[in-house]
Amino acid sequence: MATPRLEIDLAKLHHNAHQLAQHLAARGISLTGVTKVALGSSEVAQTLLAAGVHSLGDSRIENIERMRRAAKEATLILLRTPLMSQVERVVAHADISFNSELAVIANLSEAAVRQDRIHRIVLMVELGDLREGLAPEDLTATAQRALELPNIALTGIGTNLACFGGVKPDLQNMALLSDLATSLEQELGIDLTLVSGGNSANIDWLEGCRDTGRVNHLRLGEAIFLGRETLRRTPIDGLFTDAVTLVAEVIESKVKSSAPSGQICQDAFGDTPAFADRGLIDRAILGLGRQDVDVSGLRPDAEDLQILGSSSDHVIVESSRGLLRIGEELMFHLSYGALLAAMTSPYVDKVFLPEQARCGIRCQR
Ligand SMILES: *Cc1c(COP(=O)(O)O)cnc(C)c1O
């Protein structure tokens, strides 16, 4: 098989999504599977839908469009506030979009009228993290203006924490979101279907609180793909953390010094490296580099391998199990950032391992 490649184990992905969907459902919370690391892959979309997620969410309209072709009936949510230049596509392919600007909602309304569709929106509220969202005091007025726009339906409110400012979803900010939902409903005489509390950083809050209040929706990406919450990257009980792995191959393997020799200046990326002299070591070079992946987000699957550094097209590894074989394949676990970069790299092959039940010849590794 070609390398470098991402191996996406659909059976493990199914398991993770199914476990989370069941767990959340028991608390009255519906789950949107966030697919933005998957480039709109139809395999991933269908796997998550079969696992019982309520809907699929993505931040890119291109991915939404790709998933729409694979899943005609699914509810698709655009998670990033729509670009003005993309409102026609958003109305055509996304059922719901998350919004924080009235000017955008006005354009969505015009596009929805032209296309004779109803477009549903969720208004995002800023609760401290300082990424997207309306100030809580502006919520009612904005919602009122949005309700006056033709072909726009206000389906809910939401917030996003722990992304830019690293703010933890806690009892206070989640209670505030609940209160905002209730007061908005009372002031405007409406019903909100979705009160969307957040992302994989909300798992701690969910486990630690008895009453989730009005929050009835979460959007999970990393928890599904990498099996962990995102405040401390703790693995979630019962989930696979290796549903997606990266495989690279050895292109040089030699005993060399642990420290460079000669005058040390800047490396390829403008850093001045410092290496301790530990004598001779077993080194290997992999056919993988910073054009393919964020190397700082890689962790070797084996304890006797250590990444020493990287350049555009090389990753240097130290082996304490002896010299590696040329052509030998090594497996790595990825951070969410590394996964995002590898998925987006045209140099990295994406291999979907079929679910067991459908396992045919392609399954043999
Ligand atoms: C990316 C994203 C998510 C999913 O975040 P994870 O940490 O991967 O769970 C949820 N909501 C919004 C608005 C996002 O952009």
Short mmCIF file of C-alpha atoms and ligand atoms in Angstrom, two decimals:
data_model
loop_
_atom_site.label_atom_id
_atom_site.label_comp_id
_atom_site.label_asym_id
_atom_site.label_seq_id
_atom_site.Cartn_x
_atom_site.Cartn_y
_atom_site.Cartn_z
CA MET A 1 0.00 0.00 0.00
CA ALA A 2 1.10 3.54 -0.66
CA THR A 3 2.65 5.71 2.07
CA PRO A 4 2.29 8.09 3.70
CA ARG A 5 -1.32 7.13 4.34
CA LEU A 6 -4.03 7.78 6.85
CA GLU A 7 -5.87 4.65 7.87
CA ILE A 8 -9.41 5.45 8.85
CA ASP A 9 -11.00 2.50 10.60
CA LEU A 10 -14.71 2.90 9.92
CA ALA A 11 -15.68 0.18 12.40
CA LYS A 12 -13.90 2.03 15.22
CA LEU A 13 -15.35 5.34 14.08
CA HIS A 14 -18.81 3.76 14.08
CA HIS A 15 -18.24 2.43 17.58
CA ASN A 16 -17.12 5.82 18.92
CA ALA A 17 -20.00 7.71 17.33
CA HIS A 18 -22.55 5.12 18.43
CA GLN A 19 -21.32 5.07 22.05
CA LEU A 20 -21.37 8.86 22.25
CA ALA A 21 -24.79 9.17 20.59
CA GLN A 22 -26.27 6.64 23.06
CA HIS A 23 -24.58 8.22 26.04
CA LEU A 24 -25.78 11.70 25.11
CA ALA A 25 -29.29 10.51 24.25
CA ALA A 26 -29.61 9.12 27.77
CA ARG A 27 -29.07 12.70 29.00
CA GLY A 28 -31.56 14.18 26.53
CA ILE A 29 -28.84 15.52 24.26
CA SER A 30 -28.67 15.02 20.51
CA LEU A 31 -25.35 14.69 18.74
CA THR A 32 -24.03 16.32 15.62
CA GLY A 33 -21.01 14.46 14.24
CA VAL A 34 -18.44 17.07 13.25
CA THR A 35 -16.72 15.99 10.06
CA LYS A 36 -14.35 18.84 9.31
CA VAL A 37 -11.26 16.65 9.63
CA ALA A 38 -12.72 14.27 7.04
CA LEU A 39 -12.90 16.55 3.98
CA GLY A 40 -16.54 15.69 3.40
CA SER A 41 -15.75 12.01 2.91
CA SER A 42 -18.87 10.04 1.99
CA GLU A 43 -17.53 6.96 3.84
CA VAL A 44 -17.22 8.93 7.06
CA ALA A 45 -20.58 10.65 6.58
CA GLN A 46 -22.39 7.37 6.05
CA THR A 47 -20.60 5.70 8.95
CA LEU A 48 -21.58 8.44 11.41
CA LEU A 49 -25.18 8.51 10.20
CA ALA A 50 -25.43 4.72 10.51
CA ALA A 51 -24.05 5.05 14.05
CA GLY A 52 -27.04 7.18 14.98
CA VAL A 53 -25.89 10.79 15.00
CA HIS A 54 -28.68 13.35 14.67
CA SER A 55 -26.87 15.31 11.95
CA LEU A 56 -23.50 16.10 10.42
CA GLY A 57 -21.69 19.40 10.99
CA ASP A 58 -18.85 20.93 9.04
CA SER A 59 -17.24 24.32 8.78
CA ARG A 60 -16.67 24.27 5.00
CA ILE A 61 -19.41 24.50 2.39
CA GLU A 62 -17.30 22.36 0.04
CA ASN A 63 -17.48 19.50 2.54
CA ILE A 64 -21.21 20.01 3.08
CA GLU A 65 -21.76 19.78 -0.67
CA ARG A 66 -19.76 16.57 -0.92
CA MET A 67 -21.67 15.01 1.97
CA ARG A 68 -24.99 16.14 0.48
CA ARG A 69 -24.28 14.04 -2.59
CA ALA A 70 -23.63 11.01 -0.38
CA ALA A 71 -26.45 11.56 2.10
CA LYS A 72 -29.44 13.19 0.45
CA GLU A 73 -31.75 12.95 3.46
CA ALA A 74 -29.32 13.80 6.25
CA THR A 75 -29.51 17.03 8.22
CA LEU A 76 -26.34 18.98 7.42
CA ILE A 77 -25.19 21.92 9.53
CA LEU A 78 -22.69 24.57 8.49
CA LEU A 79 -20.86 25.34 11.73
CA ARG A 80 -18.90 28.39 10.64
CA THR A 81 -20.80 31.60 10.00
CA PRO A 82 -21.45 31.62 6.24
CA LEU A 83 -19.23 33.68 3.95
CA MET A 84 -21.25 36.40 2.24
CA SER A 85 -19.92 35.12 -1.06
CA GLN A 86 -21.27 31.61 -0.38
CA VAL A 87 -24.85 32.23 0.80
CA GLU A 88 -26.42 30.69 -2.32
CA ARG A 89 -24.48 27.46 -1.82
CA VAL A 90 -25.24 27.45 1.90
CA VAL A 91 -28.98 27.72 1.35
CA ALA A 92 -28.85 25.12 -1.41
CA HIS A 93 -26.97 22.45 0.55
CA ALA A 94 -27.01 23.12 4.31
CA ASP A 95 -30.23 22.70 6.29
CA ILE A 96 -28.98 24.79 9.18
CA SER A 97 -26.18 27.33 9.56
CA PHE A 98 -24.65 28.85 12.67
CA ASN A 99 -24.71 32.65 12.53
CA SER A 100 -23.56 35.73 14.39
CA GLU A 101 -24.01 38.54 11.81
CA LEU A 102 -27.36 39.99 10.79
CA ALA A 103 -25.93 41.12 7.45
CA VAL A 104 -25.20 37.50 6.58
CA ILE A 105 -28.62 36.33 7.75
CA ALA A 106 -30.24 39.00 5.54
CA ASN A 107 -28.35 37.63 2.54
CA LEU A 108 -29.28 34.05 3.48
CA SER A 109 -32.89 35.19 3.55
CA GLU A 110 -32.66 36.67 0.05
CA ALA A 111 -31.04 33.50 -1.27
CA ALA A 112 -33.68 31.37 0.47
CA VAL A 113 -36.47 33.41 -1.15
CA ARG A 114 -34.81 33.03 -4.56
CA GLN A 115 -34.49 29.28 -4.05
CA ASP A 116 -37.92 28.93 -2.48
CA ARG A 117 -36.50 27.21 0.60
CA ILE A 118 -36.68 27.74 4.34
CA HIS A 119 -33.18 28.11 5.82
CA ARG A 120 -32.80 27.37 9.52
CA ILE A 121 -30.33 29.30 11.64
CA VAL A 122 -28.76 28.90 15.07
CA LEU A 123 -27.62 32.17 16.65
CA MET A 124 -24.25 31.86 18.32
CA VAL A 125 -23.70 33.60 21.66
CA GLU A 126 -20.31 34.78 22.91
CA LEU A 127 -19.80 33.46 26.44
CA GLY A 128 -16.16 34.28 27.05
CA ASP A 129 -14.02 32.35 24.59
CA LEU A 130 -13.92 35.27 22.11
CA ARG A 131 -14.37 33.36 18.91
CA GLU A 132 -17.76 33.68 17.17
CA GLY A 133 -20.92 34.91 18.83
CA LEU A 134 -23.27 37.77 19.65
CA ALA A 135 -22.97 39.48 23.02
CA PRO A 136 -25.77 38.08 25.24
CA GLU A 137 -27.31 41.57 25.51
CA ASP A 138 -27.64 41.76 21.71
CA LEU A 139 -29.29 38.35 21.35
CA THR A 140 -32.96 39.31 21.63
CA ALA A 141 -32.76 42.28 19.24
CA THR A 142 -30.85 40.25 16.65
CA ALA A 143 -33.23 37.30 16.96
CA GLN A 144 -36.19 39.64 16.52
CA ARG A 145 -34.71 41.14 13.34
CA ALA A 146 -33.90 37.66 12.01
CA LEU A 147 -37.47 36.49 12.64
CA GLU A 148 -38.75 39.34 10.47
CA LEU A 149 -36.72 38.10 7.50
CA PRO A 150 -38.60 35.93 5.02
CA ASN A 151 -37.68 32.22 4.65
CA ILE A 152 -35.45 32.26 7.74
CA ALA A 153 -36.39 30.03 10.68
CA LEU A 154 -34.70 30.55 14.04
CA THR A 155 -34.14 26.98 15.20
CA GLY A 156 -31.90 27.56 18.18
CA ILE A 157 -29.04 29.24 19.97
CA GLY A 158 -25.59 27.93 20.69
CA THR A 159 -22.15 28.71 21.99
CA ASN A 160 -18.62 27.60 21.31
CA LEU A 161 -16.01 27.52 24.07
CA ALA A 162 -12.48 26.19 24.56
CA CYS A 163 -11.47 26.95 20.99
CA PHE A 164 -9.80 30.34 20.88
CA GLY A 165 -9.61 31.52 24.47
CA GLY A 166 -9.44 28.06 26.02
CA VAL A 167 -12.47 28.83 28.23
CA LYS A 168 -13.86 25.73 29.96
CA PRO A 169 -17.56 24.94 29.54
CA ASP A 170 -18.76 24.91 33.17
CA LEU A 171 -21.92 25.04 35.26
CA GLN A 172 -22.02 28.84 35.07
CA ASN A 173 -21.66 29.45 31.36
CA MET A 174 -23.91 26.50 30.48
CA ALA A 175 -26.56 27.76 32.93
CA LEU A 176 -26.28 31.17 31.30
CA LEU A 177 -26.92 29.61 27.89
CA SER A 178 -29.99 27.84 29.32
CA ASP A 179 -31.30 31.08 30.81
CA LEU A 180 -30.76 32.91 27.53
CA ALA A 181 -32.78 30.25 25.70
CA THR A 182 -35.66 30.52 28.16
CA SER A 183 -35.76 34.31 28.22
CA LEU A 184 -35.51 34.54 24.43
CA GLU A 185 -38.47 32.19 24.10
CA GLN A 186 -40.51 34.22 26.57
CA GLU A 187 -39.64 37.60 25.10
CA LEU A 188 -40.36 36.61 21.51
CA GLY A 189 -43.04 33.98 22.05
CA ILE A 190 -41.10 31.30 20.15
CA ASP A 191 -39.84 27.75 20.75
CA LEU A 192 -36.19 26.90 20.25
CA THR A 193 -35.51 23.38 19.04
CA LEU A 194 -31.75 23.39 19.58
CA VAL A 195 -29.78 24.71 22.52
CA SER A 196 -26.30 23.79 21.43
CA GLY A 197 -23.85 23.74 24.31
CA GLY A 198 -20.55 23.10 22.57
CA ASN A 199 -17.92 20.63 21.41
CA SER A 200 -15.64 17.89 22.72
CA ALA A 201 -14.60 20.22 25.54
CA ASN A 202 -18.11 19.81 27.00
CA ILE A 203 -17.67 16.15 28.03
CA ASP A 204 -16.33 17.13 31.48
CA TRP A 205 -19.30 19.42 32.08
CA LEU A 206 -21.69 16.68 30.99
CA GLU A 207 -20.16 14.08 33.33
CA GLY A 208 -19.92 16.53 36.23
CA CYS A 209 -23.40 18.05 36.18
CA ARG A 210 -26.64 16.46 37.28
CA ASP A 211 -28.92 18.79 35.39
CA THR A 212 -28.03 19.82 31.85
CA GLY A 213 -30.75 22.48 31.89
CA ARG A 214 -31.98 23.52 28.46
CA VAL A 215 -28.83 22.32 26.69
CA ASN A 216 -30.02 19.55 24.37
CA HIS A 217 -27.35 19.42 21.67
CA LEU A 218 -23.59 18.95 21.35
CA ARG A 219 -21.31 18.96 18.31
CA LEU A 220 -18.46 16.47 18.63
CA GLY A 221 -15.49 16.03 16.32
CA GLU A 222 -12.35 15.08 18.21
CA ALA A 223 -14.27 12.89 20.69
CA ILE A 224 -15.54 10.77 17.78
CA PHE A 225 -12.36 10.69 15.69
CA LEU A 226 -9.74 10.46 18.43
CA GLY A 227 -11.79 9.19 21.40
CA ARG A 228 -10.94 11.90 23.88
CA GLU A 229 -12.23 15.07 25.47
CA THR A 230 -10.32 18.23 24.68
CA LEU A 231 -9.77 20.11 27.95
CA ARG A 232 -6.93 17.76 28.94
CA ARG A 233 -7.03 15.30 26.01
CA THR A 234 -8.11 12.52 28.40
CA PRO A 235 -9.25 9.34 26.62
CA ILE A 236 -12.98 8.74 26.98
CA ASP A 237 -13.86 5.38 28.61
CA GLY A 238 -14.89 2.75 26.12
CA LEU A 239 -13.82 4.63 22.99
CA PHE A 240 -11.05 3.87 20.52
CA THR A 241 -8.24 6.45 20.42
CA ASP A 242 -6.75 4.85 17.31
CA ALA A 243 -9.65 5.03 14.86
CA VAL A 244 -7.36 7.10 12.63
CA THR A 245 -3.61 6.48 12.36
CA LEU A 246 -0.84 7.60 10.05
CA VAL A 247 1.54 5.16 8.37
CA ALA A 248 4.92 6.26 6.97
CA GLU A 249 7.86 4.30 5.59
CA VAL A 250 11.58 4.21 6.24
CA ILE A 251 13.71 5.59 3.38
CA GLU A 252 17.12 5.66 5.10
CA SER A 253 18.39 3.75 8.11
CA LYS A 254 21.93 4.24 9.47
CA VAL A 255 24.04 4.48 12.57
CA LYS A 256 25.00 8.14 12.90
CA SER A 257 26.06 10.59 15.56
CA SER A 258 23.39 12.04 17.85
CA ALA A 259 24.85 15.55 17.47
CA PRO A 260 25.55 17.46 14.23
CA SER A 261 29.18 18.32 13.46
CA GLY A 262 30.45 21.66 12.11
CA GLN A 263 29.32 25.22 12.84
CA ILE A 264 25.64 25.34 13.84
CA CYS A 265 23.53 28.03 12.13
CA GLN A 266 19.83 28.12 11.24
CA ASP A 267 18.01 25.01 10.02
CA ALA A 268 15.58 24.88 7.09
CA PHE A 269 12.87 26.59 9.11
CA GLY A 270 14.92 29.39 10.67
CA ASP A 271 15.46 27.70 14.04
CA THR A 272 18.87 27.09 15.52
CA PRO A 273 18.77 23.48 16.67
CA ALA A 274 20.52 22.14 19.75
CA PHE A 275 21.24 18.41 20.09
CA ALA A 276 22.98 16.74 23.05
CA ASP A 277 25.90 14.53 22.08
CA ARG A 278 24.90 11.01 23.18
CA GLY A 279 27.34 9.25 20.89
CA LEU A 280 26.22 7.01 18.03
CA ILE A 281 22.53 6.16 17.63
CA ASP A 282 20.30 4.22 15.23
CA ARG A 283 18.61 6.80 13.04
CA ALA A 284 15.99 6.46 10.36
CA ILE A 285 14.51 8.90 7.88
CA LEU A 286 10.86 8.57 6.92
CA GLY A 287 9.24 9.59 3.65
CA LEU A 288 7.02 12.08 5.42
CA GLY A 289 7.45 15.75 6.24
CA ARG A 290 5.93 19.06 7.15
CA GLN A 291 4.23 19.26 3.75
CA ASP A 292 2.18 16.27 4.83
CA VAL A 293 1.44 16.73 8.49
CA ASP A 294 2.07 18.82 11.61
CA VAL A 295 4.94 16.64 12.83
CA SER A 296 4.73 18.04 16.39
CA GLY A 297 1.31 16.34 16.62
CA LEU A 298 2.62 12.84 15.86
CA ARG A 299 3.29 10.14 18.44
CA PRO A 300 4.95 6.87 17.40
CA ASP A 301 2.85 3.78 18.12
CA ALA A 302 5.97 2.05 19.50
CA GLU A 303 7.73 3.09 22.72
CA ASP A 304 11.19 2.39 21.30
CA LEU A 305 10.87 5.05 18.61
CA GLN A 306 11.35 8.77 19.11
CA ILE A 307 10.93 11.65 16.68
CA LEU A 308 14.08 13.79 16.65
CA GLY A 309 12.96 16.42 14.17
CA SER A 310 11.65 17.08 10.70
CA SER A 311 11.95 19.16 7.55
CA SER A 312 9.59 19.70 4.59
CA ASP A 313 9.92 16.13 3.35
CA HIS A 314 11.77 14.17 6.06
CA VAL A 315 11.03 13.02 9.59
CA ILE A 316 14.07 11.83 11.55
CA VAL A 317 13.45 9.07 14.04
CA GLU A 318 15.69 7.44 16.65
CA SER A 319 15.21 3.74 17.16
CA SER A 320 16.19 1.93 20.36
CA ARG A 321 15.20 -1.47 18.94
CA GLY A 322 18.11 -1.52 16.48
CA LEU A 323 18.30 -0.34 12.89
CA LEU A 324 14.95 -0.20 11.10
CA ARG A 325 14.51 -1.91 7.74
CA ILE A 326 14.36 0.16 4.55
CA GLY A 327 10.74 0.13 3.43
CA GLU A 328 9.52 -0.77 6.94
CA GLU A 329 6.19 0.88 7.82
CA LEU A 330 5.79 2.79 11.08
CA MET A 331 2.50 3.77 12.66
CA PHE A 332 1.74 7.08 14.39
CA HIS A 333 -1.09 8.48 16.48
CA LEU A 334 -2.17 11.99 15.59
CA SER A 335 -3.29 15.14 17.34
CA TYR A 336 -6.41 16.80 15.91
CA GLY A 337 -4.20 19.42 14.25
CA ALA A 338 -1.95 16.79 12.71
CA LEU A 339 -5.01 14.86 11.52
CA LEU A 340 -6.46 18.01 9.95
CA ALA A 341 -3.19 18.73 8.12
CA ALA A 342 -2.67 15.14 6.93
CA MET A 343 -6.25 14.90 5.66
CA THR A 344 -5.76 18.10 3.71
CA SER A 345 -2.41 17.10 2.19
CA PRO A 346 -2.66 15.80 -1.38
CA TYR A 347 0.47 13.72 -0.71
CA VAL A 348 -1.18 11.62 1.99
CA ASP A 349 -3.29 8.66 0.86
CA LYS A 350 -6.56 8.09 2.70
CA VAL A 351 -7.46 4.46 3.21
CA PHE A 352 -10.82 3.50 4.67
CA LEU A 353 -10.76 0.18 6.44
CA PRO A 354 -14.18 -1.35 5.82
CA GLU A 355 -16.37 -2.28 8.72
CA GLN A 356 -16.05 -5.93 9.75
CA ALA A 357 -19.45 -6.94 8.42
CA ARG A 358 -18.62 -5.71 4.95
CA CYS A 359 -15.06 -6.94 5.14
CA GLY A 360 -13.86 -8.38 1.87
CA ILE A 361 -10.49 -8.82 0.29
CA ARG A 362 -9.62 -5.14 0.86
CA CYS A 363 -9.68 -5.76 4.57
CA GLN A 364 -6.64 -8.03 4.71
CA ARG A 365 -3.67 -6.02 5.89
C1 LIG B 1 -14.96 22.26 15.06
C2 LIG B 1 -16.20 22.63 15.76
C3 LIG B 1 -16.79 21.74 16.65
C4 LIG B 1 -16.18 20.39 16.99
O1 LIG B 1 -15.08 20.57 17.84
P1 LIG B 1 -14.36 19.30 18.54
O2 LIG B 1 -13.47 19.89 19.54
O3 LIG B 1 -13.64 18.60 17.46
O4 LIG B 1 -15.43 18.48 19.14
C5 LIG B 1 -17.97 22.12 17.25
N1 LIG B 1 -18.53 23.32 17.00
C6 LIG B 1 -18.00 24.21 16.16
C7 LIG B 1 -18.67 25.51 15.93
C8 LIG B 1 -16.80 23.90 15.50
O5 LIG B 1 -16.26 24.78 14.66
#
